[in-house]
CSV table of C-alpha atoms in Angstrom, one decimal:
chain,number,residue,atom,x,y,z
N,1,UNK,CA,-26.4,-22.8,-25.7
N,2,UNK,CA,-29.2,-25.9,-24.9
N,3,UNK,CA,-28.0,-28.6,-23.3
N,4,UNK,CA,-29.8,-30.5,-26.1
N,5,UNK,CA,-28.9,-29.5,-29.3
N,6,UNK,CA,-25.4,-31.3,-28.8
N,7,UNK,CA,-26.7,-34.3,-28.4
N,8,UNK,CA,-28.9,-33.5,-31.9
N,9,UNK,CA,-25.8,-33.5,-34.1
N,10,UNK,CA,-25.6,-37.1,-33.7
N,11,UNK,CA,-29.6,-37.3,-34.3
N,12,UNK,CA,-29.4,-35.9,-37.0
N,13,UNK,CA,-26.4,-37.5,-38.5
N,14,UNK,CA,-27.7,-40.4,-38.0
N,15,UNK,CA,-31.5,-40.1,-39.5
N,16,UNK,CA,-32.9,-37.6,-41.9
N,17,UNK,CA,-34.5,-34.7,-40.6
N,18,UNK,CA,-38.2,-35.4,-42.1
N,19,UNK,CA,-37.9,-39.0,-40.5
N,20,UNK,CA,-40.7,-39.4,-37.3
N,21,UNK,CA,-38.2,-40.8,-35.2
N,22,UNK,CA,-36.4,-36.9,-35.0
N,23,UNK,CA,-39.9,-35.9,-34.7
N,24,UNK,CA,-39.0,-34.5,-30.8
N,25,UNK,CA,-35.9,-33.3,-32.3
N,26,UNK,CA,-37.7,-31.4,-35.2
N,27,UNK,CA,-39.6,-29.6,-32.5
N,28,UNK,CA,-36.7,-28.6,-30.1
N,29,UNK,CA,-34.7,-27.5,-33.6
N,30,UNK,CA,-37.9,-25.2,-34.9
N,31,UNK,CA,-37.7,-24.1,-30.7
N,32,UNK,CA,-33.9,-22.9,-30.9
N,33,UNK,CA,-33.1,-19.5,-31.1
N,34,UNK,CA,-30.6,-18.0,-34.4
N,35,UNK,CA,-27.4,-18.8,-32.3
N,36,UNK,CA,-28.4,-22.8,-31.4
N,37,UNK,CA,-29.2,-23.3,-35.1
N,38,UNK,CA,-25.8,-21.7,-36.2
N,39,UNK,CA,-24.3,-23.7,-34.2
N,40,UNK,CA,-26.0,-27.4,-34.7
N,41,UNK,CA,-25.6,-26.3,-38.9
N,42,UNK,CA,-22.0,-25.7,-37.8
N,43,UNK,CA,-21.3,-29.2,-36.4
N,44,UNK,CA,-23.3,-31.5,-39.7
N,45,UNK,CA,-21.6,-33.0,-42.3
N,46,UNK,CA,-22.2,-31.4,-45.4
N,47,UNK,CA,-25.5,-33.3,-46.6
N,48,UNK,CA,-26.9,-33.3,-43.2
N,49,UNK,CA,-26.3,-29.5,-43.4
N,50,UNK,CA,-28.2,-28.8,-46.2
N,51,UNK,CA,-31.1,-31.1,-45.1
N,52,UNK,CA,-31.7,-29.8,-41.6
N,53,UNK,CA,-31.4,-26.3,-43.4
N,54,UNK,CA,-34.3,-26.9,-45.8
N,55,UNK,CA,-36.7,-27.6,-42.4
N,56,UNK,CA,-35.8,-24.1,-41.0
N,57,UNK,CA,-38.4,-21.6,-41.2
N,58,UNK,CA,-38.0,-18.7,-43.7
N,59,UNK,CA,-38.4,-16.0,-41.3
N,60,UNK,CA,-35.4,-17.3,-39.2
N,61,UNK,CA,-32.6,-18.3,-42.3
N,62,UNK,CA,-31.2,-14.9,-42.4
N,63,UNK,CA,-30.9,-14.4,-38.4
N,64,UNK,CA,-29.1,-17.8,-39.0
N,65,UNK,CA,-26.9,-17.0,-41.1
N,66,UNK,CA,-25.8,-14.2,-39.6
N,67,UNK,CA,-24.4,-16.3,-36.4
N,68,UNK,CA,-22.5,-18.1,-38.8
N,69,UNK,CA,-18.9,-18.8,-39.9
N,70,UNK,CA,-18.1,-17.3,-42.7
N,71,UNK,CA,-17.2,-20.8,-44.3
N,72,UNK,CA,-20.0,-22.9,-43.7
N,73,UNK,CA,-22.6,-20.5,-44.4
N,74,UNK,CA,-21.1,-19.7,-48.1
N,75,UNK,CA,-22.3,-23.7,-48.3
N,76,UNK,CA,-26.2,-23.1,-47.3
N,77,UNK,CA,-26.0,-19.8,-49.2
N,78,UNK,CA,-24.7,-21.3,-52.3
N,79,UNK,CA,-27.7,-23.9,-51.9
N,80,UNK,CA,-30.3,-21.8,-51.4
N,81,UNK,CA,-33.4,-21.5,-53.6
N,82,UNK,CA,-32.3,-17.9,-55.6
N,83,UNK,CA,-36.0,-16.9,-55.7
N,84,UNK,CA,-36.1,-17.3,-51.8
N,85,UNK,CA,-33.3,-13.7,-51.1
N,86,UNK,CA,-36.2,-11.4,-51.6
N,87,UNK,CA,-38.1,-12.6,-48.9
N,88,UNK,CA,-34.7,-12.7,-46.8
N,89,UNK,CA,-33.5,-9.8,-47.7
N,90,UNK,CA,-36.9,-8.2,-46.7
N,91,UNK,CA,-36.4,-5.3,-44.6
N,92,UNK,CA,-32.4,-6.3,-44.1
N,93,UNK,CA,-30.7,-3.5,-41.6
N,94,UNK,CA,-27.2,-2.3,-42.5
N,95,UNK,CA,-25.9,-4.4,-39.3
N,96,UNK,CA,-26.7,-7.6,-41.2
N,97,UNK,CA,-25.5,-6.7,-44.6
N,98,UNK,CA,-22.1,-5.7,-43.0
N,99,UNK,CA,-21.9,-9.3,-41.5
N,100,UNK,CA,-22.8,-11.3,-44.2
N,101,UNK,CA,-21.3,-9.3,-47.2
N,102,UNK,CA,-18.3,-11.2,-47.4
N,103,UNK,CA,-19.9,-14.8,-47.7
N,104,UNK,CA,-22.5,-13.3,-50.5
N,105,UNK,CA,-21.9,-13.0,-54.2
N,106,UNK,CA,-21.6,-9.3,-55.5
N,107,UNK,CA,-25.4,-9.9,-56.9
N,108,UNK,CA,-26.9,-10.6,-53.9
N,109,UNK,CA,-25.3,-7.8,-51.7
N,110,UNK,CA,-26.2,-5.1,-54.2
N,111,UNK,CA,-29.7,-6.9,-54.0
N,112,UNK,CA,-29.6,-6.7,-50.5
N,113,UNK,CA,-28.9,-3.2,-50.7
N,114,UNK,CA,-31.6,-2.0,-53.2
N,115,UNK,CA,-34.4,-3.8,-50.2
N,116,UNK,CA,-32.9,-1.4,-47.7
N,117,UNK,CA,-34.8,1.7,-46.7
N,118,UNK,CA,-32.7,5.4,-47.6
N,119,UNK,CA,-31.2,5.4,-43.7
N,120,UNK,CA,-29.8,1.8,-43.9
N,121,UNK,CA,-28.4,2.4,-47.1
N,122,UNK,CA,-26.5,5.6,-45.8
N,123,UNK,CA,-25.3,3.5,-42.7
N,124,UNK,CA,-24.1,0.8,-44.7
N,125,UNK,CA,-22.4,2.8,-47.3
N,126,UNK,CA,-20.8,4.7,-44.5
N,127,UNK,CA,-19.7,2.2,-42.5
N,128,UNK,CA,-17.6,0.7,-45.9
N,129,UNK,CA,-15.6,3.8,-45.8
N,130,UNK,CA,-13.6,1.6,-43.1
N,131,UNK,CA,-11.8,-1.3,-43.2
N,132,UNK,CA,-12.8,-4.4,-41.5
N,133,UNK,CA,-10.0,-4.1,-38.7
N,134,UNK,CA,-11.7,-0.4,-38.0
N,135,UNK,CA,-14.6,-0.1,-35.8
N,136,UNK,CA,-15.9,2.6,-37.7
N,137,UNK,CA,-17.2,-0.4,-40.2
N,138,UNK,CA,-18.8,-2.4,-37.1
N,139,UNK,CA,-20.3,0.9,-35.1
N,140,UNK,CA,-24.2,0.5,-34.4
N,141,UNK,CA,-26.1,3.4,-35.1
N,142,UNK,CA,-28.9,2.0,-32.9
N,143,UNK,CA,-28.2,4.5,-29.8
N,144,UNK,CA,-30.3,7.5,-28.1
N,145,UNK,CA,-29.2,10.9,-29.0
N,146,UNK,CA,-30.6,14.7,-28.2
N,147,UNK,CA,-29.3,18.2,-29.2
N,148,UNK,CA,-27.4,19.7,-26.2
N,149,UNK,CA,-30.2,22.2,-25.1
N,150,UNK,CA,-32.6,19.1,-24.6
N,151,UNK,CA,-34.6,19.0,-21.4
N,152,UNK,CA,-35.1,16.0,-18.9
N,153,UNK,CA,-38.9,16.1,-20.4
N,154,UNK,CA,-37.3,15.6,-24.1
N,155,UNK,CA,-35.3,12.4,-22.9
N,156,UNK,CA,-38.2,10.8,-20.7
N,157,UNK,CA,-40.4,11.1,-24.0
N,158,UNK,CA,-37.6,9.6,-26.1
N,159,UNK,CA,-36.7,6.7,-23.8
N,160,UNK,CA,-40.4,5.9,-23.8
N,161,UNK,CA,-40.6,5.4,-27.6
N,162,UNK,CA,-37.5,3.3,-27.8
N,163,UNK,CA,-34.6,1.6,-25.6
N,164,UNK,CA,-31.8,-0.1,-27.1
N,165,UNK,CA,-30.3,-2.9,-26.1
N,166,UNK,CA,-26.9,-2.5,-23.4
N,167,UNK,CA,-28.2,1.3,-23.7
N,168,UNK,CA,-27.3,3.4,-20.4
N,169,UNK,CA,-26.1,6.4,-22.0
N,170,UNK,CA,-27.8,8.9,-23.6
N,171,UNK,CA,-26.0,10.9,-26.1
N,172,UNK,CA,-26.4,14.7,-26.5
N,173,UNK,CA,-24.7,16.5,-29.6
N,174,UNK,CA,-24.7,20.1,-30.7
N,175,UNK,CA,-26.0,21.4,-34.2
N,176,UNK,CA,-23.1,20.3,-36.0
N,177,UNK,CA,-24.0,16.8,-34.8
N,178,UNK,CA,-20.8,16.5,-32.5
N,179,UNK,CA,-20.7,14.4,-29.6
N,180,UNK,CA,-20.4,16.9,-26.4
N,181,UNK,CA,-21.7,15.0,-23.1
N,182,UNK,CA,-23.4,12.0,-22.2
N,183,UNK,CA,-26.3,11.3,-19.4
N,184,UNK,CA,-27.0,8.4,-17.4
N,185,UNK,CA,-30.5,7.5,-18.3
N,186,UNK,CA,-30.9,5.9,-14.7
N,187,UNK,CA,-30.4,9.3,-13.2
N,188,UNK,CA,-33.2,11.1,-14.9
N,189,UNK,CA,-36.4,9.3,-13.9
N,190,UNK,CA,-37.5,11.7,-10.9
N,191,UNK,CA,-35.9,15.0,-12.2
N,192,UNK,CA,-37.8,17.9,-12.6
N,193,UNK,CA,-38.8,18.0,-16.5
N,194,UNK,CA,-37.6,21.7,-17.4
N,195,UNK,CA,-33.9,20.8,-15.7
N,196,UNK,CA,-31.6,21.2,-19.0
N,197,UNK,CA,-30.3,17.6,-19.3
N,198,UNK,CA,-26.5,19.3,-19.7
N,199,UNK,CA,-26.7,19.7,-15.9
N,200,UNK,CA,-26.8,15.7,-14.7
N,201,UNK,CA,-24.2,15.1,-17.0
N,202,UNK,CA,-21.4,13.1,-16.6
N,203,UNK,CA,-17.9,15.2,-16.7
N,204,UNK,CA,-16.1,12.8,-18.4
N,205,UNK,CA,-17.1,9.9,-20.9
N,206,UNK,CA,-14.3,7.9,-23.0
N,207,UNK,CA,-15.5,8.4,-26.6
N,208,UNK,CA,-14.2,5.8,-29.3
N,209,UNK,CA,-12.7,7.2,-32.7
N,210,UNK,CA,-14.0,5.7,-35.9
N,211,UNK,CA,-10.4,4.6,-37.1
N,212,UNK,CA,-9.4,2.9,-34.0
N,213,UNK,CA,-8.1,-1.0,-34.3
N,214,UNK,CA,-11.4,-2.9,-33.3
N,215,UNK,CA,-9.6,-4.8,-30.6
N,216,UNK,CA,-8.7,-1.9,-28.8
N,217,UNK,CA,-11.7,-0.2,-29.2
N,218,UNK,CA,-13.3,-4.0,-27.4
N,219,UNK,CA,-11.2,-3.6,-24.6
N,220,UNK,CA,-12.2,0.2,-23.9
N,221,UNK,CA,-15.8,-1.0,-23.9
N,222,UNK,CA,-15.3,-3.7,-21.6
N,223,UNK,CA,-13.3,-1.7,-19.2
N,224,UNK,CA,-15.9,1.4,-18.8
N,225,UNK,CA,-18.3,-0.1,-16.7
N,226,UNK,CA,-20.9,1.4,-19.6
N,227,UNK,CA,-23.0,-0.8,-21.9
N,228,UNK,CA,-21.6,1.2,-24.9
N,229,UNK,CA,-19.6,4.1,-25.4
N,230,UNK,CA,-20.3,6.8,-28.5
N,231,UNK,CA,-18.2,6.5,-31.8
N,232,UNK,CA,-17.1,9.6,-33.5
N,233,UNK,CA,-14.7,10.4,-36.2
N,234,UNK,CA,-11.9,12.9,-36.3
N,235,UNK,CA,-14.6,15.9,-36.0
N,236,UNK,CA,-15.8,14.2,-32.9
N,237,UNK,CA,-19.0,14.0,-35.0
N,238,UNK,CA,-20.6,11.4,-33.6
N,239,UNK,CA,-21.3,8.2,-36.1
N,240,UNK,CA,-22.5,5.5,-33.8
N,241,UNK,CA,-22.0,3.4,-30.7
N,242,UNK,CA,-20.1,-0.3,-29.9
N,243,UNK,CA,-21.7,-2.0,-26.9
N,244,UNK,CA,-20.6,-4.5,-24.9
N,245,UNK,CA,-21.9,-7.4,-27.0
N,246,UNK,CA,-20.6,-6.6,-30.0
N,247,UNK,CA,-17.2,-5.7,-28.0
N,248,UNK,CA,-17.5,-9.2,-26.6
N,249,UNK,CA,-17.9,-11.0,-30.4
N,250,UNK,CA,-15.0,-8.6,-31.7
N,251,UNK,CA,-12.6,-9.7,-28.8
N,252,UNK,CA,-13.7,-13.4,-29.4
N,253,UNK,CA,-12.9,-13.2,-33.2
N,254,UNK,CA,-9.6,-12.1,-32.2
N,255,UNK,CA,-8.5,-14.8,-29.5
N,256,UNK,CA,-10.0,-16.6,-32.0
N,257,UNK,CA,-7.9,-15.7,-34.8
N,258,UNK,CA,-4.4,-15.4,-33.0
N,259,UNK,CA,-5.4,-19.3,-31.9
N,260,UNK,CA,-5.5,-20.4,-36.0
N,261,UNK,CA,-3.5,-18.4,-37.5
N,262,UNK,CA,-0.6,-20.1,-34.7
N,263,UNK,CA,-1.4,-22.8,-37.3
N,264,UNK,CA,-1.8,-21.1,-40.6
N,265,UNK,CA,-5.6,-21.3,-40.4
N,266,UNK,CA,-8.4,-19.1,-41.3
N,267,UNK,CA,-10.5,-18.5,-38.0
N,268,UNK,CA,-13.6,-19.0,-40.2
N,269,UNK,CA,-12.7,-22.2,-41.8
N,270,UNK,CA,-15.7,-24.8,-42.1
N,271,UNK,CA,-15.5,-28.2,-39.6
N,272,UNK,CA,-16.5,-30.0,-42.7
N,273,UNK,CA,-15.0,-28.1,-45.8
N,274,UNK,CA,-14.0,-30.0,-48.8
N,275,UNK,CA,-10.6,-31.6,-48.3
N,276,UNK,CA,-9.4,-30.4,-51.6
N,277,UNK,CA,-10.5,-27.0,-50.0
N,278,UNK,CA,-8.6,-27.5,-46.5
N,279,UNK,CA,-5.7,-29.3,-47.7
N,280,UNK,CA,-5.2,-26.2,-50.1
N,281,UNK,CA,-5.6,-24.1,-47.3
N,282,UNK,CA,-2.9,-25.4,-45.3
N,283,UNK,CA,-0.3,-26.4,-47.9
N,284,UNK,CA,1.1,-23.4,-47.7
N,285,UNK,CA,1.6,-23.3,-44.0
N,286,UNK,CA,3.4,-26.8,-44.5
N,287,UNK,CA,5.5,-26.1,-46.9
N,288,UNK,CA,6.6,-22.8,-45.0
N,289,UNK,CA,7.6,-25.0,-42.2
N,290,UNK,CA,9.3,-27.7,-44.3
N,291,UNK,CA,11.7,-25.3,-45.9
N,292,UNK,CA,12.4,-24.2,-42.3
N,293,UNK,CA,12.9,-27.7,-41.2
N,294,UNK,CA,15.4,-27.9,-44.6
N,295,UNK,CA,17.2,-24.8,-43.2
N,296,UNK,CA,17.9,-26.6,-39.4
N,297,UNK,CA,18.9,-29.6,-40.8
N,298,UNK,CA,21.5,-27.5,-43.2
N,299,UNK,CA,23.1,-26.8,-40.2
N,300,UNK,CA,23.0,-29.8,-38.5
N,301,UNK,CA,24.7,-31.3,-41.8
N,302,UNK,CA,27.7,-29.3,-40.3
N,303,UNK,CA,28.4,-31.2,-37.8
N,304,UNK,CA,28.0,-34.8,-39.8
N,305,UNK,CA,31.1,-36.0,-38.9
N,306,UNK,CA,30.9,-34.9,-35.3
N,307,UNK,CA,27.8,-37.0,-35.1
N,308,UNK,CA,29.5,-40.2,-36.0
N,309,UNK,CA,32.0,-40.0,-33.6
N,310,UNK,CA,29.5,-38.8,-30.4
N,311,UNK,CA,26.5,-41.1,-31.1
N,312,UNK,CA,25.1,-39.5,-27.6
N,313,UNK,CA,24.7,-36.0,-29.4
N,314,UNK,CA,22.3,-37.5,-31.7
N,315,UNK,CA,20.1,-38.8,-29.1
N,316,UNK,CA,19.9,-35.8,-27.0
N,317,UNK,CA,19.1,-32.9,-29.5
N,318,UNK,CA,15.4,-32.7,-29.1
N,319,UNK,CA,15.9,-32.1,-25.6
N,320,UNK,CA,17.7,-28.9,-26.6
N,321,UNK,CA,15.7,-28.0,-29.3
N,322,UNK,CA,12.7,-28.5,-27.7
N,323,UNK,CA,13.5,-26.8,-24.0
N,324,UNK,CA,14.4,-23.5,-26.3
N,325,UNK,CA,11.2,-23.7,-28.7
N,326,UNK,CA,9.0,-23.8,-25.2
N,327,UNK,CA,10.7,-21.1,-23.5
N,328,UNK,CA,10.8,-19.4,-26.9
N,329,UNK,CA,6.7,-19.5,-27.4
N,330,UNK,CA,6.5,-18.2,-23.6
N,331,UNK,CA,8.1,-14.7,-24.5
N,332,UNK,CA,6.4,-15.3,-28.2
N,333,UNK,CA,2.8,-15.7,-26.8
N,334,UNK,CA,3.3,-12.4,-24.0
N,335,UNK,CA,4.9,-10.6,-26.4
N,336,UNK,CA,2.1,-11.1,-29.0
N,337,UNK,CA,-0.5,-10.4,-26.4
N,338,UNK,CA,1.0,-6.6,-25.8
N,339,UNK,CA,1.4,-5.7,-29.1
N,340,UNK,CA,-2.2,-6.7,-29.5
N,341,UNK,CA,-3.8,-4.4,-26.7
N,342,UNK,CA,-0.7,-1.7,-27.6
N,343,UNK,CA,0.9,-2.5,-24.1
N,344,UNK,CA,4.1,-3.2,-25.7
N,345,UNK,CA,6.1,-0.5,-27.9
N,346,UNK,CA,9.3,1.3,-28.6
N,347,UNK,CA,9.6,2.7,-25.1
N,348,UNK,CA,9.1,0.2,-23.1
N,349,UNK,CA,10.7,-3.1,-25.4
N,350,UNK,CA,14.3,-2.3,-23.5
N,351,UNK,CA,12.9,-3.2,-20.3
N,352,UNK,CA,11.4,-6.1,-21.5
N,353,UNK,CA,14.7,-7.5,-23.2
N,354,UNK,CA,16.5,-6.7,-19.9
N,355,UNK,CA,13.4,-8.8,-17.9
N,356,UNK,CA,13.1,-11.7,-20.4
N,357,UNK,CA,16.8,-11.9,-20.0
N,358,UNK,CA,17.0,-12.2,-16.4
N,359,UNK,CA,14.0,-14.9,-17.0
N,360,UNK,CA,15.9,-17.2,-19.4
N,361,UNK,CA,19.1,-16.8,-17.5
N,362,UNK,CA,17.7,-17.6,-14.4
N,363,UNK,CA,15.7,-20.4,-15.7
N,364,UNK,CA,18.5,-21.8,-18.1
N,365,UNK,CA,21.1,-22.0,-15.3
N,366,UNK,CA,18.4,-24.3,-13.5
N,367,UNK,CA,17.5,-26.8,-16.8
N,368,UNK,CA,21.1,-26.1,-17.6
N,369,UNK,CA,22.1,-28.0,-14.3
N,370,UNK,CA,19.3,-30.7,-14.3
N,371,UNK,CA,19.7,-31.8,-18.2
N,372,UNK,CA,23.4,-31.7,-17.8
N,373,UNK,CA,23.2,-34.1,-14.6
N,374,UNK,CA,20.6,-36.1,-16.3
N,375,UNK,CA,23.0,-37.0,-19.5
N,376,UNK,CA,26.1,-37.3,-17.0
N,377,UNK,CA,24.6,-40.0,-14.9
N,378,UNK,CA,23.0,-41.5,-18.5
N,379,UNK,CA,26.0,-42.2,-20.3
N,380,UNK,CA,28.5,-41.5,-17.8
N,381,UNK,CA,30.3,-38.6,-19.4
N,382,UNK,CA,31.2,-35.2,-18.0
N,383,UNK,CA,32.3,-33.4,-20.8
N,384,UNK,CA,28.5,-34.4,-22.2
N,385,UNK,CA,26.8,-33.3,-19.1
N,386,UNK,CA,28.6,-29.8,-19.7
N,387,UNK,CA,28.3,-29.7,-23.5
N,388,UNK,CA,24.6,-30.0,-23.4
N,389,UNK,CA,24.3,-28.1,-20.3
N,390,UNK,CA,25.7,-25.1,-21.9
N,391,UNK,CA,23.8,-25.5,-25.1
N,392,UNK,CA,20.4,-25.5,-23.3
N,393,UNK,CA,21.5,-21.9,-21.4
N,394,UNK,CA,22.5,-20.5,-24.2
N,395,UNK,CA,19.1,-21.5,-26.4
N,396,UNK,CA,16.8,-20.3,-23.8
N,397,UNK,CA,18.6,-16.9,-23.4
N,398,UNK,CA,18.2,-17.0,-27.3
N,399,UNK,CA,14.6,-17.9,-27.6
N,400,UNK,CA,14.2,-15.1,-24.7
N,401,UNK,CA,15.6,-12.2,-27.3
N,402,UNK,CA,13.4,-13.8,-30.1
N,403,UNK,CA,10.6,-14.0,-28.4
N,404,UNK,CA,10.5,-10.6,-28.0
N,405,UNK,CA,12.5,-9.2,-31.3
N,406,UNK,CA,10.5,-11.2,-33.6
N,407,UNK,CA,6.6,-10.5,-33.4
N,408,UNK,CA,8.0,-6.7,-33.0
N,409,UNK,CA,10.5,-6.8,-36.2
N,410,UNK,CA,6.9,-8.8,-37.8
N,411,UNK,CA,4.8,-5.8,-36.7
N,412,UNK,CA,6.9,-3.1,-37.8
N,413,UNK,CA,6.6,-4.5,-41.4
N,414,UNK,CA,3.2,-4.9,-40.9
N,415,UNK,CA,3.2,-8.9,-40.3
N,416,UNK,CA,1.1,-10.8,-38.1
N,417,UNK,CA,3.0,-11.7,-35.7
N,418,UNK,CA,0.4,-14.5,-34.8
N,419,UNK,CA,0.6,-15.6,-38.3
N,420,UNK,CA,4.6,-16.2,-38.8
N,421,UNK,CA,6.1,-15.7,-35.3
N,422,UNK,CA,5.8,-19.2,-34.0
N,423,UNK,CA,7.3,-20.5,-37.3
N,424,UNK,CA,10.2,-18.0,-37.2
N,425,UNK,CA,11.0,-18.3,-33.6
N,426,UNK,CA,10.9,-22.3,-33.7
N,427,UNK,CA,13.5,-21.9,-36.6
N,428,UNK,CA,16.0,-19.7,-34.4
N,429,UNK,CA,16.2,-21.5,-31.7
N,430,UNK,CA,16.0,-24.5,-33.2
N,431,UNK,CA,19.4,-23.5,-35.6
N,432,UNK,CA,20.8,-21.7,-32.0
N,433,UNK,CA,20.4,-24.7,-30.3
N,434,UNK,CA,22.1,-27.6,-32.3
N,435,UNK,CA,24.8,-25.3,-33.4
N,436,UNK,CA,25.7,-24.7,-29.6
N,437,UNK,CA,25.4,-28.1,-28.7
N,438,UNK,CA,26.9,-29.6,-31.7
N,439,UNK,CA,29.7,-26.9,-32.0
N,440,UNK,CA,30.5,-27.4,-28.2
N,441,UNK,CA,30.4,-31.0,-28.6
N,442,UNK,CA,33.2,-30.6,-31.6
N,443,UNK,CA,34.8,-28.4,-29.3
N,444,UNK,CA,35.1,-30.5,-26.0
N,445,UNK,CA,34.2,-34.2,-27.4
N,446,UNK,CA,36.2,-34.7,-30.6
């Protein structure tokens, strides 16, 4: 990203686009590659948006708004001339379609389609067999493929004509179209040209099926040490390639997704959406936590009378509360992070209770010791020192077993577990937590 389209935002805020005094800035913004643009259109205001918009050049708009968030391109899409989509959509690859099919009304994807030649329309059809969370739908078909009895002279002509980009591996398939071996393309420049190419092969490549989570299917790419790896479905017919950029861009969308959906956000949501539009969007989310807020103070309510007698208790409850909501998101957030890259599952949760266990024991007998001596020497009382003491060991061995319990009860039931876990597990040990401490204080203060 330039250094200098940053400092542009404010530029542009401040002055229209088609003022001279951006007339330095105009040049460095018709300079700036697809991804600068998106991401200076990302940062304007609305009006400023669709101003700077207007000055891009035609040829660039769809490359554009293909870098885009879903959310703030549906804005310059909704505001763009309709007589302008068939120059866009001229000579539109199934790759691009697949991208921005979700931010474009049903008219303009099917005329979208009807521009594409016959072979991007198969790929695109094809690739809507799959669901979104599939990498089947996001497989490039951009790759370098020969029948099995091709010869090094057959892949030397081939690579001449056309190189991919992040394209190490060429693929060779048999008649059926199945994907049998794969040759390093470094290793055939200087081989005799009649050597059948099935004799440098490599033994073994990792192939990728079609229906595997996209995530996963990321992390294979990243770990091969290839630029992509083949695609195939459950034929081992092979239906395309992911490469290490597009892995990169999947495994981003994902951190990315797990970070805003901790907050009941939509990873695509626009900086500058309306606020009817993002306080809708998060009402929900508030209202979820309210009713768990409602639910803690229920139980708190229990102890009313308790309260009135031991002013002390009142003061130190967010300690408790929030010593197990911290230790809680700890095993939350590792937890999460398994179940995502399938590291975590039936056979090996056991051992992980019995670990996280030892971890909140061992560090709850430490805060256990510290708080406690904190409120002793504070207000002078013992029994307080032990009351609260006890309460924080027991919430952090608590938020250790629902750290791990919940995101895999959430995932079982098909939940996202970076959707609902943080709410849930902030609810548990927030109820575990002031009914140890206020039931012990009953117990040992009244």
């Amino acid at each position: 990203m330039s250094e200098i389209l940053p400092t542009l935002v404010e530029e542009v805020i401040q002055h229209s686009p088609a003022n001279e005094e951006l007339l330095g800035s105009a040049t460095v913004i018709a300079q700036a590659d697809e991804k600068e643009l998106a991401f200076l259109l990302e940062s304007l205001p609305i009006d400023e948006r669709l101003s700077l918009w207007d000055t891009i050049a035609d040829a660039k708009k769809l490359d554009v708004l293909i870098e885009m968030r879903s959310d703030p391109r549906e804005v310059l899409i909704n505001s763009t001339d309709p007589s302008l989509w068939q120059t866009l959509f001229f000579d539109i690859e199934a790759d691009d379609l697949l991208e921005l099919a979700d931010s474009l009304p049903k008219a303009l994807v099917e005329q979208a389609f009807l521009a594409m030649d016959k072979v991007q329309k198969a790929y695109f059809t094809q690739a809507n067999e799959y669901s979104e969370e599939e990498i089947g739908h996001w497989a490039s078909h951009s790759f370098l493929s020969l029948p099995s009895n091709a010869k090094v002279r057959d892949a030397l002509r081939l690579i001449r004509r056309e190189t991919p980009k992040h394209c190490d591996l060429l693929f060779l398939t048999n008649r059926s179209g199945q994907f049998s071996l794969a040759v390093e393309i470094s290793q055939i420049h200087g081989l005799p040209e009649h050597l059948p190419l099935v004799d440098v092969a490599l033994e073994d490549v990792t192939t990728i099926r079609d229906t595997e989570d996209c995530a996963m299917a990321a992390k294979t790419v990243q770990l091969s040490g290839f630029g992509a790896l083949p695609v195939v479905d459950e034929n081992q017919k092979l239906i395309g390639r992911l490469d290490v950029t597009t892995a990169a861009e999947l495994s981003f969308e994902e951190h990315e997704r797990q970070l805003m959906a901790g907050a009941g956000m939509d990873e695509d949501e626009d900086l500058f959406s309306s606020v009817r539009k993002s306080a809708q969007g998060r009402a929900l989310w508030l209202g979820i936590n309210l009713l768990t807020a409602f639910l803690a103070s229920a139980f708190i309510g229990l102890f009313e009378a308790t309260l009135q007698e031991v002013v002390a208790l009142a003061v130190l409850m967010p300690v408790v509360a929030s010593m197990g909501g911290i230790a809680g998101s700890q095993t939350l957030t590792l937890i999460i992070r398994g179940l995502a890259l399938k590291q975590v599952n039936s056979a090996n949760v056991s051992a992980l209770l019995v670990k996280e266990l030892k971890v909140g024991g061992l560090n709850g007998v430490i805060w256990a010791f510290v708080i406690g001596a904190v409120a002793m020497l504070w207000f002078g009382n013992t029994w307080l020192g032990l009351v609260i003491g006890l309460a924080i060991l027991f919430n952090i061995i608590a938020a250790a077993i629902a750290g791990i319990f919940v995101p895999v009860l959430l995932e079982k039931f098909n939940i996202d577990p970076a959707l609902s876990g943080s709410v849930i597990l902030t609810t548990v040990t927030d109820i575990v937590g002031f009914v140890a401490f206020l039931g012990l204080g009953t117990l040992l203060l009244m």
